[in-house]
XYZ file of C-alpha atoms in Angstrom:
259
model
C 150.241 109.048 36.622
C 152.800 106.522 37.844
C 152.102 103.760 40.379
C 153.997 105.573 43.157
C 151.656 108.539 42.984
C 148.544 106.307 42.840
C 149.584 104.491 46.025
C 150.357 107.795 47.728
C 146.794 108.968 47.023
C 145.188 105.709 48.221
C 146.887 105.633 51.640
C 145.230 108.807 53.043
C 141.867 107.568 51.791
C 142.382 104.243 53.589
C 143.396 106.096 56.764
C 140.278 108.267 56.589
C 138.127 105.182 56.080
C 139.627 103.443 59.128
C 139.274 106.637 61.142
C 135.616 106.890 60.101
C 134.912 103.261 61.124
C 136.596 103.839 64.478
C 134.543 107.004 65.023
C 131.276 105.215 64.218
C 132.200 102.399 66.602
C 133.038 104.904 69.315
C 129.799 106.798 68.648
C 127.791 103.582 69.000
C 129.546 102.826 72.282
C 128.820 106.306 73.630
C 125.204 106.036 72.483
C 124.829 102.721 74.328
C 126.259 104.253 77.494
C 123.916 107.247 77.171
C 120.971 104.881 76.765
C 121.938 103.049 79.963
C 122.045 106.361 81.816
C 118.650 107.349 80.409
C 117.143 103.999 81.436
C 118.432 104.276 84.997
C 117.503 107.953 85.335
C 113.927 107.117 84.371
C 113.616 105.413 87.769
C 114.745 108.443 89.775
C 111.539 110.454 89.550
C 108.955 111.273 92.208
C 106.217 108.834 93.169
C 103.320 108.937 90.708
C 105.196 110.619 87.866
C 105.017 107.420 85.762
C 101.346 106.746 86.512
C 100.202 106.985 82.907
C 103.061 104.741 81.770
C 101.719 102.113 84.169
C 98.064 102.501 83.293
C 98.243 102.677 79.497
C 100.088 100.891 76.703
C 101.065 104.148 74.987
C 104.765 103.811 75.831
C 105.043 100.389 77.464
C 103.097 97.258 76.577
C 104.423 94.949 79.312
C 105.358 95.179 82.984
C 108.138 93.376 84.834
C 108.184 93.394 88.638
C 111.544 92.677 90.258
C 111.049 91.600 93.874
C 114.167 91.274 96.015
C 114.095 90.053 99.598
C 116.480 89.512 102.466
C 116.958 86.065 104.082
C 113.973 85.010 106.162
C 111.594 87.454 104.484
C 110.645 85.782 101.223
C 107.427 87.273 99.769
C 104.202 85.361 100.229
C 103.398 83.594 96.933
C 99.656 84.208 97.220
C 100.182 87.917 97.899
C 102.329 88.243 94.759
C 99.699 86.424 92.715
C 97.009 88.713 94.124
C 99.113 91.711 93.094
C 99.445 90.363 89.572
C 95.689 89.839 89.205
C 95.065 93.287 90.695
C 97.324 94.914 88.111
C 95.727 93.013 85.237
C 92.403 94.458 86.390
C 93.626 98.058 86.175
C 96.506 98.266 83.672
C 96.599 98.046 79.898
C 99.560 95.731 79.385
C 98.798 93.431 76.422
C 102.391 92.144 76.473
C 101.843 90.680 79.939
C 102.872 91.197 83.556
C 105.682 89.133 85.057
C 107.121 88.867 88.570
C 110.643 87.665 89.334
C 112.011 87.157 92.848
C 115.559 86.979 94.169
C 117.178 86.761 97.595
C 119.813 89.396 98.376
C 122.154 89.768 101.382
C 120.751 90.886 104.730
C 121.112 94.428 105.947
C 123.330 94.836 108.991
C 120.988 97.488 110.375
C 117.810 96.462 112.179
C 116.145 99.713 111.127
C 116.602 101.548 107.861
C 116.343 105.136 106.707
C 114.889 105.839 103.288
C 118.330 106.790 102.014
C 119.597 103.362 103.068
C 116.687 101.714 101.264
C 117.544 103.651 98.112
C 121.171 102.580 98.500
C 120.136 98.909 98.702
C 118.111 99.286 95.527
C 120.990 101.002 93.738
C 123.363 98.177 94.701
C 121.037 95.321 93.760
C 118.411 96.298 91.184
C 118.939 94.627 87.822
C 115.713 95.308 85.880
C 115.385 98.708 84.222
C 112.739 100.088 81.902
C 113.654 99.835 78.215
C 112.053 99.305 74.853
C 108.388 98.475 75.514
C 108.842 96.996 78.986
C 108.216 99.009 82.140
C 109.852 97.696 85.311
C 109.136 97.993 89.027
C 111.426 97.289 91.971
C 109.987 96.024 95.280
C 112.284 95.380 98.249
C 111.504 93.262 101.335
C 113.839 94.191 104.186
C 114.893 92.183 107.233
C 114.176 95.061 109.606
C 112.024 98.064 110.459
C 111.678 101.562 109.087
C 113.617 103.937 111.311
C 110.757 106.409 111.735
C 108.286 103.973 113.210
C 105.283 101.962 112.244
C 105.377 101.859 108.455
C 104.600 98.491 106.886
C 105.495 99.693 103.411
C 106.451 102.796 101.474
C 106.486 103.867 97.815
C 109.508 106.134 97.494
C 110.255 106.641 93.770
C 108.243 106.392 90.567
C 108.928 102.648 90.144
C 110.140 101.696 93.612
C 108.551 100.498 96.844
C 109.684 98.776 100.020
C 107.993 96.454 102.524
C 109.489 96.271 105.999
C 109.717 92.573 106.798
C 110.000 92.804 110.571
C 106.913 95.009 110.784
C 104.992 92.549 108.599
C 106.062 89.687 110.872
C 104.951 91.563 113.982
C 101.475 92.069 112.545
C 100.666 88.720 110.940
C 100.277 84.995 111.640
C 99.789 85.583 115.353
C 96.826 85.455 117.736
C 94.360 88.198 116.809
C 96.470 89.165 113.794
C 95.873 88.841 110.061
C 97.403 85.958 108.165
C 100.526 86.886 106.216
C 98.917 86.584 102.771
C 96.149 89.051 103.584
C 98.369 91.635 105.234
C 100.989 91.474 102.507
C 98.319 91.687 99.807
C 96.962 94.894 101.294
C 100.328 96.545 101.686
C 101.617 95.539 98.244
C 98.512 96.782 96.465
C 98.421 99.990 98.491
C 102.044 100.881 97.686
C 101.723 100.018 94.005
C 98.623 102.232 93.797
C 100.792 105.153 94.881
C 102.952 104.362 91.844
C 99.753 104.487 89.772
C 99.264 108.067 90.933
C 96.890 107.674 93.878
C 95.863 109.841 95.532
C 96.416 112.967 93.399
C 100.142 112.344 92.863
C 100.001 111.516 89.151
C 96.409 110.519 88.521
C 94.395 113.698 88.929
C 91.401 113.882 91.236
C 88.061 113.484 89.508
C 86.258 114.257 92.774
C 87.138 115.582 96.228
C 88.366 112.493 98.083
C 91.959 113.247 99.042
C 92.782 113.122 102.764
C 94.617 116.424 103.189
C 95.758 115.488 106.686
C 97.551 112.338 105.530
C 99.094 113.182 102.175
C 98.495 110.916 99.206
C 95.570 108.973 100.695
C 91.790 108.635 100.385
C 89.277 109.878 102.958
C 87.159 106.722 102.635
C 87.947 104.346 105.524
C 86.761 101.393 103.417
C 89.119 102.190 100.534
C 92.446 100.463 99.897
C 94.054 103.907 99.820
C 93.008 104.917 103.341
C 96.136 105.971 105.236
C 96.034 103.276 107.928
C 96.342 100.483 105.344
C 100.147 100.613 105.286
C 100.849 101.333 108.957
C 100.543 99.505 112.257
C 99.259 102.675 113.898
C 95.825 101.145 114.458
C 95.933 97.390 115.233
C 92.140 97.156 115.135
C 92.105 98.571 111.613
C 94.527 95.875 110.461
C 92.148 93.201 111.733
C 89.467 93.999 109.156
C 88.451 90.633 107.769
C 87.909 91.553 104.141
C 90.814 92.907 102.148
C 89.973 96.489 101.125
C 89.449 97.463 97.496
C 89.712 100.749 95.659
C 86.554 102.791 96.087
C 84.625 104.386 93.221
C 86.475 107.701 93.521
C 89.947 106.143 93.261
C 88.835 103.917 90.390
C 87.560 106.964 88.547
C 90.931 108.686 88.951
C 92.736 105.696 87.416
C 90.291 105.415 84.522
C 90.588 109.121 83.750
C 94.355 108.657 83.463
C 94.043 105.770 81.019
C 93.486 102.785 83.300
C 90.820 100.121 82.934
């Protein structure tokens, strides 16, 4: 075989090789894009659907909490620390629990619908669950919730919001709770919805769900009593001792893999 023929045979092989490399590179790029979609879609599920992922280390060994707030409504440092200790008490996260905070632009609206809250998260959230790290997004707004007296609301499987103006109206004033205590209650209450309480991801081990008020506990002394995250009853908010989870709610979390 002469040299001309040899070169003629080598050129198609080289072309196929380059084509193959380009295809693999393209495939990797598509795979990376698909992974990004999967990571973001994980956070679009109903409240409580990731309860076991929170409570156990089966899929995720660490937890990252991204807290974003609007100007003038920076989270109370003690309340965030209380939340962290609370989660260490109930979650199996040997890789640790971290909280990062960031200020974002104010909302032009003084009251927000839940769709607007979701839109703010979509525009600003930067931390998404991947590898062995589960992430949570908590938003502090500069206004009220459009439908009334809500202090906070858990609205997706890893998302919750605290309404800053409502918190201001109900704390650090005469005959009102101090900000740390009120914020601690609301933060822990909303995060417990993400942990599946009550009966939205962590199954009932006893009959303690308040059927008249959705995903809440019938025990007035429990953190998951429905008035904990509203300003519907000012006298209820004045309780001196921050509420804790009662035995029934604790049993639900333990049955789903919690501590």
